[in-house]
Amino acid sequence: MSALPPDIIQRIRSAKNILFITGAEISSESGIPTFRGEGGYWKTFKAEELATPEAFKKHPNVVWEWYDWRRGICADAKPNPGHLTIAKWQLASPSIHLITQNVDGLHPKAGSKNLLEIHGNIFRARCTSCGENFSLMEEGINQPGLKYCPICESLLRPDIVWFGEGYDNKLLTKAWELSKAAQIVFVIGTSANVSVPANLALTAIRNGALGIEINPETTTLTPSMQFHFSAKSGEVLPEIFKEVFPDAKPN
């Protein structure tokens, strides 16, 4: 059964710029909790109570304990067919870009390039004083609990965009440029409740891109999309890829 009409497949095949925007649902297919909404509690806290500059200022040890726990979950998770198909698509074409809200590192683990992690990465830390970034896999930084900068010895924080914080301007500028240039935009597993990723998708649509949404639930973006697949990315994306690249070798 064809996932998309032949003329749409041909349009995707001939597109010069394709943009993927991914959210929490693609990672939930790999077993990673969303950490928000129902069941989003950790001990007695919710994500909205911990992922803030104010929480880190008051209780940095608690915030780091939560992120250490979350990082362990992310480290054990494996990319699913949705992640792997996007990475495979990027290998097949140099014009495929990816913007993700997710911080779990599954897209890099799948092999994706041309990637903008606009909310940060849970495997990185940033100095609260000098601003340097560090991998949390580095010796001396990867211990549990509070972590300190190897350069200036100030407290490190997770390299994550928290509630109430702004985006990195360079990343955001690049994201808008990609959205405006996109001829096809896949919006995968995002609830559209976060304004910036939703507006990036809408910007692509308003600039003439064909919009394809893959999400088990409908969202506020659904009416603006030409196609909506009420399914998991790991089910739909491999089928679309096979139609766009019928001669591609199976994994």
PDB file of C-alpha atoms in Angstrom, residues 35 42 47-48 50-53 55-56 59-75 103 119 121-124 136 145 147 157-163 165:
ATOM      1  CA  PHE A  35       8.698  13.917  31.412  1.00  0.00           C
ATOM      2  CA  TRP A  42      10.146  12.284  39.342  1.00  0.00           C
ATOM      3  CA  ALA A  47       9.588  18.681  34.957  1.00  0.00           C
ATOM      4  CA  GLU A  48       8.186  22.203  35.063  1.00  0.00           C
ATOM      5  CA  LEU A  50      12.966  21.347  37.961  1.00  0.00           C
ATOM      6  CA  ALA A  51      13.812  22.527  34.447  1.00  0.00           C
ATOM      7  CA  THR A  52      14.088  26.200  35.378  1.00  0.00           C
ATOM      8  CA  PRO A  53      16.928  28.594  36.258  1.00  0.00           C
ATOM      9  CA  ALA A  55      15.168  25.619  40.555  1.00  0.00           C
ATOM     10  CA  PHE A  56      18.849  25.274  39.686  1.00  0.00           C
ATOM     11  CA  HIS A  59      18.581  23.302  44.507  1.00  0.00           C
ATOM     12  CA  PRO A  60      21.359  22.576  41.985  1.00  0.00           C
ATOM     13  CA  ASN A  61      22.031  19.179  43.548  1.00  0.00           C
ATOM     14  CA  VAL A  62      18.402  18.088  43.060  1.00  0.00           C
ATOM     15  CA  VAL A  63      18.342  19.328  39.465  1.00  0.00           C
ATOM     16  CA  TRP A  64      21.579  17.518  38.666  1.00  0.00           C
ATOM     17  CA  GLU A  65      20.290  14.337  40.298  1.00  0.00           C
ATOM     18  CA  TRP A  66      17.219  14.503  38.055  1.00  0.00           C
ATOM     19  CA  TYR A  67      19.307  15.076  34.934  1.00  0.00           C
ATOM     20  CA  ASP A  68      21.720  12.295  35.863  1.00  0.00           C
ATOM     21  CA  TRP A  69      18.718   9.948  36.139  1.00  0.00           C
ATOM     22  CA  ARG A  70      17.269  11.145  32.831  1.00  0.00           C
ATOM     23  CA  ARG A  71      20.655  10.842  31.118  1.00  0.00           C
ATOM     24  CA  GLY A  72      20.886   7.230  32.209  1.00  0.00           C
ATOM     25  CA  ILE A  73      17.550   6.505  30.537  1.00  0.00           C
ATOM     26  CA  CYS A  74      18.675   8.259  27.355  1.00  0.00           C
ATOM     27  CA  ALA A  75      22.017   6.440  27.328  1.00  0.00           C
ATOM     28  CA  VAL A 103      17.665  16.562  24.023  1.00  0.00           C
ATOM     29  CA  HIS A 119      16.705  22.710  23.095  1.00  0.00           C
ATOM     30  CA  ASN A 121      21.616  18.025  24.599  1.00  0.00           C
ATOM     31  CA  ILE A 122      21.397  16.114  27.863  1.00  0.00           C
ATOM     32  CA  PHE A 123      24.919  14.737  27.350  1.00  0.00           C
ATOM     33  CA  ARG A 124      26.460  18.231  27.504  1.00  0.00           C
ATOM     34  CA  LEU A 136      29.342  14.811  30.225  1.00  0.00           C
ATOM     35  CA  GLY A 145      25.846  15.097  41.492  1.00  0.00           C
ATOM     36  CA  LYS A 147      29.778  19.172  38.438  1.00  0.00           C
ATOM     37  CA  ARG A 157      24.630  23.285  34.500  1.00  0.00           C
ATOM     38  CA  PRO A 158      22.938  21.018  31.950  1.00  0.00           C
ATOM     39  CA  ASP A 159      23.277  22.449  28.435  1.00  0.00           C
ATOM     40  CA  ILE A 160      19.493  22.564  28.071  1.00  0.00           C
ATOM     41  CA  VAL A 161      17.092  25.386  27.263  1.00  0.00           C
ATOM     42  CA  TRP A 162      14.951  25.599  30.389  1.00  0.00           C
ATOM     43  CA  PHE A 163      11.472  26.999  30.862  1.00  0.00           C
ATOM     44  CA  GLU A 165      14.966  30.879  28.900  1.00  0.00           C
TER      45      GLU A 165
END
